[in-house]
Coordinates of C-alpha atoms and ligand atoms in Angstrom, one line a residue:
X79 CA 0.0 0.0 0.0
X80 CA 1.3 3.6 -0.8
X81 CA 0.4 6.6 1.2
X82 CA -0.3 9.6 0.0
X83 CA 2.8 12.6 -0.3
X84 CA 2.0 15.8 0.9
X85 CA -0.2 17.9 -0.8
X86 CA 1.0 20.0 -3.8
X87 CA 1.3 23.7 -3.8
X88 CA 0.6 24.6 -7.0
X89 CA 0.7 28.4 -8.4
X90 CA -2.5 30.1 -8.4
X91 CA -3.6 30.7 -12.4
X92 CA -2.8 34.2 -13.1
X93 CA -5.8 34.1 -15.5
X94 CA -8.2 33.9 -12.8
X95 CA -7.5 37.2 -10.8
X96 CA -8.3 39.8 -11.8
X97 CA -5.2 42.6 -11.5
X98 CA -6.3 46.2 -11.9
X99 CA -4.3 48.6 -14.6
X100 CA -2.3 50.2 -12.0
X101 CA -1.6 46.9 -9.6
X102 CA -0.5 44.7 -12.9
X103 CA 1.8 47.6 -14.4
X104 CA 3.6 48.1 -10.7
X105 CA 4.0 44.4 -10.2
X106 CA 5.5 44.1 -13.9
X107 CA 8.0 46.9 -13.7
X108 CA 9.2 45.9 -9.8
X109 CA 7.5 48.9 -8.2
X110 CA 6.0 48.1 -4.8
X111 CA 2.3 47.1 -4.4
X112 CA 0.1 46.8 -0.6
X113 CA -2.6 45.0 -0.7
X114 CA -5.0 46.2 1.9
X115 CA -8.2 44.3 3.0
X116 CA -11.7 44.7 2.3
X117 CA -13.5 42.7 5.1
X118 CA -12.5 46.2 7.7
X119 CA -14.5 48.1 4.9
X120 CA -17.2 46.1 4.5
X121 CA -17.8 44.3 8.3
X122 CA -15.2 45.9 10.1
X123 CA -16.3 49.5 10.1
X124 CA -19.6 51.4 10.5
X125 CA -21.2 52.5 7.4
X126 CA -21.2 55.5 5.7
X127 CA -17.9 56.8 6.6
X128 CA -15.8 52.9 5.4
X129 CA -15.7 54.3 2.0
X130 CA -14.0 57.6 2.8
X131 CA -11.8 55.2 4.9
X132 CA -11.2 53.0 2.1
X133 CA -10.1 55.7 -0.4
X134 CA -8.0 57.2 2.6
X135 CA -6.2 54.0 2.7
X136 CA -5.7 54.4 -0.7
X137 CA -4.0 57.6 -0.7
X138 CA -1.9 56.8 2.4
X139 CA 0.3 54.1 0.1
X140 CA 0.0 56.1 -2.9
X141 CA 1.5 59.4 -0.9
X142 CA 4.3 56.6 0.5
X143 CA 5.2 56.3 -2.9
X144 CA 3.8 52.4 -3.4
X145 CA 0.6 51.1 -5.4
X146 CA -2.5 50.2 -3.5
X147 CA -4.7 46.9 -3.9
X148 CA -7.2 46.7 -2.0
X149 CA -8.5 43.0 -2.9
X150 CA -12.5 41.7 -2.8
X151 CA -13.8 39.3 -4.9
X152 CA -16.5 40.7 -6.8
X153 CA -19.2 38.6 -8.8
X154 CA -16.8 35.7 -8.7
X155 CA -13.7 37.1 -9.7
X156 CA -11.1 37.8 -7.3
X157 CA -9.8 41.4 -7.7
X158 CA -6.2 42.5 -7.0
X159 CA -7.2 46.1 -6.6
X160 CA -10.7 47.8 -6.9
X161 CA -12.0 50.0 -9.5
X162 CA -13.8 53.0 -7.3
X163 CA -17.5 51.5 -8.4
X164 CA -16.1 48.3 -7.2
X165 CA -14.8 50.2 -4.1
X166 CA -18.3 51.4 -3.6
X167 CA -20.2 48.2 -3.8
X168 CA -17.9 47.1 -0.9
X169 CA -18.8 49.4 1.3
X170 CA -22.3 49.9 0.4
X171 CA -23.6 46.6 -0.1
X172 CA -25.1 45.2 3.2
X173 CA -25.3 42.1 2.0
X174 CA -22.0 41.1 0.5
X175 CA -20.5 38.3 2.2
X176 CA -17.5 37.9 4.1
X177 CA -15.4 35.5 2.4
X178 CA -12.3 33.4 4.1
X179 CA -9.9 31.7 2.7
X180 CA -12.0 28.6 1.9
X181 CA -15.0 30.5 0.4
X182 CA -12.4 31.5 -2.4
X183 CA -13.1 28.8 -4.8
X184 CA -16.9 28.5 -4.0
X185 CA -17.1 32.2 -4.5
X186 CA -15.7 32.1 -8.0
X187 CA -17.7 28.9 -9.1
X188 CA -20.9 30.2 -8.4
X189 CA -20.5 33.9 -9.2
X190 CA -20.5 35.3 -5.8
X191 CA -19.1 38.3 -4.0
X192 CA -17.6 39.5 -0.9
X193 CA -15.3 41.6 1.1
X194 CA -11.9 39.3 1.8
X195 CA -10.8 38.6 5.3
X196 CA -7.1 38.2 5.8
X197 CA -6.8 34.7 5.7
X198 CA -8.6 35.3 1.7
X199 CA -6.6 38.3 1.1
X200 CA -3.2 37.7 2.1
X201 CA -3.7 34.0 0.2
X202 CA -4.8 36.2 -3.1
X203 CA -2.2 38.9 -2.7
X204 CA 0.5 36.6 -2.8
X205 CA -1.2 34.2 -5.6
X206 CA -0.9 37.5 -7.0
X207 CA 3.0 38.3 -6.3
X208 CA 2.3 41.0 -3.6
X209 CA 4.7 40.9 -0.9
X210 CA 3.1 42.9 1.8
X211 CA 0.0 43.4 3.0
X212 CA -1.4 45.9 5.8
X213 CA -4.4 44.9 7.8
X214 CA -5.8 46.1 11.3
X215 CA -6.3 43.5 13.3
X216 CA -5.3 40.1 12.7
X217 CA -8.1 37.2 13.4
X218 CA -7.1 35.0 16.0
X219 CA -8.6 32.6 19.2
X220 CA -11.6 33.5 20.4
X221 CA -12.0 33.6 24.5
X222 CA -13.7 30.5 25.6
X223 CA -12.1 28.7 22.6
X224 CA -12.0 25.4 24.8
X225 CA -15.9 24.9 24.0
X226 CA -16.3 26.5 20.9
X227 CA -13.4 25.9 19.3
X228 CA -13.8 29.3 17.5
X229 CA -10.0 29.8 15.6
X230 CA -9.5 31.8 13.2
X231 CA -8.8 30.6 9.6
X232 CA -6.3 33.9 9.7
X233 CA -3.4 31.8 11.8
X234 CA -3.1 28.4 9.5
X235 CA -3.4 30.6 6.6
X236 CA -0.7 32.8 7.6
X237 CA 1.5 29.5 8.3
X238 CA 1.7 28.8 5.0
X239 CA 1.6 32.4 3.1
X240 CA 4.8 34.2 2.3
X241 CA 3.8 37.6 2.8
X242 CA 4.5 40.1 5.4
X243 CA 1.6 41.3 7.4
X244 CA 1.4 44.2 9.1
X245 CA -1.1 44.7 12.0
X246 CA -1.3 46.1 15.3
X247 CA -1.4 43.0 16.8
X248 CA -5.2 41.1 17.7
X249 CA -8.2 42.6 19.2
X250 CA -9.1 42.4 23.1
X251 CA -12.2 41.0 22.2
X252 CA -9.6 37.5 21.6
X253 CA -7.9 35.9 23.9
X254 CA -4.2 37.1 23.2
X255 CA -2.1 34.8 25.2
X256 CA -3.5 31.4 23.1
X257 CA -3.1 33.8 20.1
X258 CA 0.4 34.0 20.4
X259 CA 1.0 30.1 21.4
X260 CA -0.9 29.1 18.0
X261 CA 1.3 31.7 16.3
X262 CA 4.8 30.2 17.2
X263 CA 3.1 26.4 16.7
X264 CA 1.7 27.6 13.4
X265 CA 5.6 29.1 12.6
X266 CA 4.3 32.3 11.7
X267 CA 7.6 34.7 12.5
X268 CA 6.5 37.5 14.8
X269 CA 8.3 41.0 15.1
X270 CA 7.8 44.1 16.8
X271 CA 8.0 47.4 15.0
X272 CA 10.1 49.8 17.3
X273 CA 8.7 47.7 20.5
X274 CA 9.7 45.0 22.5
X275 CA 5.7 44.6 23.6
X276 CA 3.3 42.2 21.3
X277 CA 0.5 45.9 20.3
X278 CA -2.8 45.3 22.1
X279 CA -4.9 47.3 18.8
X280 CA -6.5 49.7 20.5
X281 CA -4.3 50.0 23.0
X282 CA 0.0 50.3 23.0
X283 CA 0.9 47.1 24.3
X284 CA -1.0 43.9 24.8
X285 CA 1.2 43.4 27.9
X286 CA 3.0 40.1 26.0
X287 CA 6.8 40.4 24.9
X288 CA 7.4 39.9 21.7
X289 CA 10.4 37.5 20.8
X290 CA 12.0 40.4 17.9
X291 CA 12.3 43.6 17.2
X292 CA 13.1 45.7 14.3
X293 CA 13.9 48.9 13.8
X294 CA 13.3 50.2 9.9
X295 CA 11.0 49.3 7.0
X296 CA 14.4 47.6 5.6
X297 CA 15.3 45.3 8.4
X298 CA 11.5 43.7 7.2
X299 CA 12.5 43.7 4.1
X300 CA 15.7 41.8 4.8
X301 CA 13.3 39.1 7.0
X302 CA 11.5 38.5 3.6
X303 CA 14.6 38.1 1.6
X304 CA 15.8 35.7 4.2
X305 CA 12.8 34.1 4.2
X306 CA 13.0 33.6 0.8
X307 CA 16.4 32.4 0.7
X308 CA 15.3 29.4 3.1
X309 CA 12.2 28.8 0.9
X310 CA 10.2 29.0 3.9
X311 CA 6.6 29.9 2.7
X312 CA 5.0 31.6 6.3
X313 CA 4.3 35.1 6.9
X314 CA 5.8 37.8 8.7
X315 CA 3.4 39.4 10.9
X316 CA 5.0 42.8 11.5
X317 CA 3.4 44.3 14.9
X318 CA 2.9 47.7 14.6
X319 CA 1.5 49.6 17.8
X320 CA -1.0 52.6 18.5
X321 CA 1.3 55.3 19.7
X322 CA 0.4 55.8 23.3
X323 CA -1.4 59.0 22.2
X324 CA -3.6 57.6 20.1
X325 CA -4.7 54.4 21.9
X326 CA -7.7 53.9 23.7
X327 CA -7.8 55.0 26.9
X328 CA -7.1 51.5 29.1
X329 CA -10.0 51.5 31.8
X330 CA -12.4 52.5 29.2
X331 CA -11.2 49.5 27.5
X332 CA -11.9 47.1 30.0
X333 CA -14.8 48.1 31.4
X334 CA -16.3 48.0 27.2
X335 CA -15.0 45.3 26.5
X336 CA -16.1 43.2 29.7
X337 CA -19.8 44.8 28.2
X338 CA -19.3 43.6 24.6
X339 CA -18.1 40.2 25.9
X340 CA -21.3 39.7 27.8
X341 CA -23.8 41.2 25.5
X342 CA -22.5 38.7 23.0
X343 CA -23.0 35.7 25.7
X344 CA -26.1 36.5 26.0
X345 CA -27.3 36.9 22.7
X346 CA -25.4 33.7 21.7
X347 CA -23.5 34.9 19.1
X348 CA -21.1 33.2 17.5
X349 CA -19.4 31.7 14.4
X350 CA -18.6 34.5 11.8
X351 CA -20.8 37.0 13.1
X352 CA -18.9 37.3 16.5
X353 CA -16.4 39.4 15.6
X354 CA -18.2 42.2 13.9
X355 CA -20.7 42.0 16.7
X356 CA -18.2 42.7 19.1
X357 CA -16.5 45.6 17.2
X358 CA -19.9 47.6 17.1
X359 CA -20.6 46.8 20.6
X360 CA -17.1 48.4 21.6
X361 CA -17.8 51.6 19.4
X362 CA -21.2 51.8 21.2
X363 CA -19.6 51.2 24.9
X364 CA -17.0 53.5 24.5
X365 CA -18.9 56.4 22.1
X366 CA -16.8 56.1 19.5
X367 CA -13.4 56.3 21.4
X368 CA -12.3 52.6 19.8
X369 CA -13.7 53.5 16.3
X370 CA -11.4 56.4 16.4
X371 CA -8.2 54.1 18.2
X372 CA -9.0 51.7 15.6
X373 CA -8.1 54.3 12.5
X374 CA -5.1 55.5 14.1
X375 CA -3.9 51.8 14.1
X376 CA -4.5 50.8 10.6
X377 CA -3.4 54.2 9.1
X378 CA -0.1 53.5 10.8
X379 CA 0.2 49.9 9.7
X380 CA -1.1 51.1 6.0
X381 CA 2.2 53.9 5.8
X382 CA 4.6 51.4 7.3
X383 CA 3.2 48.9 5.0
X384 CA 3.9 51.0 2.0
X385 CA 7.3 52.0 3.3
X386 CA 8.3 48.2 3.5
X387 CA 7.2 47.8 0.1
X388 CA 9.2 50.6 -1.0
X389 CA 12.3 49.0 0.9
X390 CA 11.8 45.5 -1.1
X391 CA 11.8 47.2 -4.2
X392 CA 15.0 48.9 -3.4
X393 CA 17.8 46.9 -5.0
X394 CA 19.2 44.3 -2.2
X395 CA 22.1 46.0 0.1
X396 CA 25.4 44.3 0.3
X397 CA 25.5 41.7 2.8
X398 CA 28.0 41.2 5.6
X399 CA 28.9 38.7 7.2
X400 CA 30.7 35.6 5.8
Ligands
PSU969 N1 -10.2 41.8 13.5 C1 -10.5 43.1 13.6 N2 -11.3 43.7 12.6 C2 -11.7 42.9 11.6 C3 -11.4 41.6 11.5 C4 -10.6 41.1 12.5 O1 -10.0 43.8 14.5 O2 -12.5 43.5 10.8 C5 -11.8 40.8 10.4 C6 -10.6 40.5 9.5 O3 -11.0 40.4 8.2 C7 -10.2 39.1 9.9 C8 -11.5 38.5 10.2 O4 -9.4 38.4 9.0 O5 -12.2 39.5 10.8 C9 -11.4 37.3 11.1 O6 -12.7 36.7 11.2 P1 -12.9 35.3 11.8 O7 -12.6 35.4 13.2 O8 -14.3 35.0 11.5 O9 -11.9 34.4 11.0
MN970 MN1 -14.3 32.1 13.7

């Protein structure tokens, strides 16, 4: 009897993204590309103001010098950057979907569309050739994992992904510490920008160390060269905190969140729809304090995003060393 090898990575079929004008020109001619999610558009962020966020996001890479890609898939094609109706739809439509990872190939058989959550986009951006990819909160465990066994697809995706991500670490609303264990048994590499502290999102510091630290845009780039030169295929999550002036304030974080946590127990939520309940139920608790700690956070990861790209695009510095 044979068993079966290990399953075959094949490359995506270029043919069945769709790369918009200005995403396909920069990825032919070595310029450097973010792709940027569309699941914080369309479930992650209250409606009407998402699509001023969206275009904002937009600009920040473009003013960083880099080429934005926001990625969705929309009536079953997956698109590596969004023309601005397309932009529109995504955060207009109430009922587009939220599509992981495994919805991908479902989506595109049966003509379906939806907002991409990282596990979907980072998977697409690199099908695609993008290297880096900036985000706001990664998924992660949920609290009370134990009994629901409610993981996100984000980590196992991430495990086998080359792409640097850059987020400001997970939301309160998971339970950080197991986050961080399925992290290091998943092999995802995990490095602080400028701290020493594993970011909390809204807040500065989640309170966990973090095992790295770098210092530049360049030293990331240099992980994903080395990365590369060991053919290891896992992501870099690149931590990037709040700046202590822009975070949430800390009590007013706990005593929401403990609010959120409950409202959500006793509703029963669960399953996809937790973590967008638990995000409006935080804006509500705190009056809009975490919406506005939650766009400090992902414009920061979305210009040091763009200034990594712009670093890997740089021809390679002479190594020392032996
Ligand atoms: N965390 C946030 N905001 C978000 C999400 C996560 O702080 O909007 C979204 C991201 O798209 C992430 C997804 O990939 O939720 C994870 O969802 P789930 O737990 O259902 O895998
Ligand atoms: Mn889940």
């Amino acid at each position: 009897m044979t068993t079966p090898g290990p399953p075959v990575r094949r490359p995506a079929s270029p043919g069945r993204l769709r790369l918009a004008p200005e995403v396909g020109e920069a990825l032919a001619a070595g310029r450097p590309v973010v792709a940027l999610e569309s699941t914080i558009i369309a479930h992650g962020l209250p409606r009407p103001g998402n699509l001023e966020v969206a275009l904002e996001l937009e600009d920040i890479v473009r003013r960083q010098g880099a080429c934005p890609a926001t990625i969705a898939v929309v009536d079953g094609v997956p698109c590596i950057g969004l023309a601005a109706d397309q932009l529109r739809r995504v955060a207009g439509d109430v009922s587009l979907r939220k599509l992981g990872r495994r919805d991908l190939a479902a989506a595109m058989a049966l003509g379906a569309s939806g907002a991409t959550t990282v596990s979907a986009t980072a998977w697409l951006a690199a099908a695609a050739g993008v290297r880096v990819f900036s985000t706001g909160g990664l998924g992660g465990v949920h609290r009370g994992f134990a009994e629901s066994f409610d993981e996100s697809a984000d980590l196992s995706v991430l495990s086998s992904t080359p792409i640097a991500v850059v987020s400001a670490g997970v939301k309160s609303i998971l339970d950080v510490t197991a986050t961080l264990e399925r992290l290091e048994t998943l092999s995802v590499t995990v490095v602080g920008y400028r701290t020493s502290m594993f970011p909390g999102f809204y807040l500065h510091s989640s309170g966990h160390r973090v095992d790295w630290t770098v210092a530049s845009p360049s030293e990331v780039a240099t992980i994903l060269r080395s990365q590369d030169a060991l053919g290891v295929c896992s992501a870099v999550l690149v931590a990037n905190p709040v700046t202590e002036a822009d975070q949430l304030d800390p009590e007013l974080h706990d005593r929401a969140l403990a609010q959120a946590l409950a409202a959500a127990g006793e509703e029963g939520i669960s399953g996809q729809r937790l973590t967008p309940y638990l995000l409006t139920a935080l804006v509500e608790a705190t009056g809009g304090a975490s919406l506005a700690a939650n766009l400090a956070a992902v414009r920061g990861n979305v210009r040091l995003g763009a200034d990594i790209a712009v670093a890997l695009a740089r021809p390679e510095p002479p190594r020392s060393g032996p």
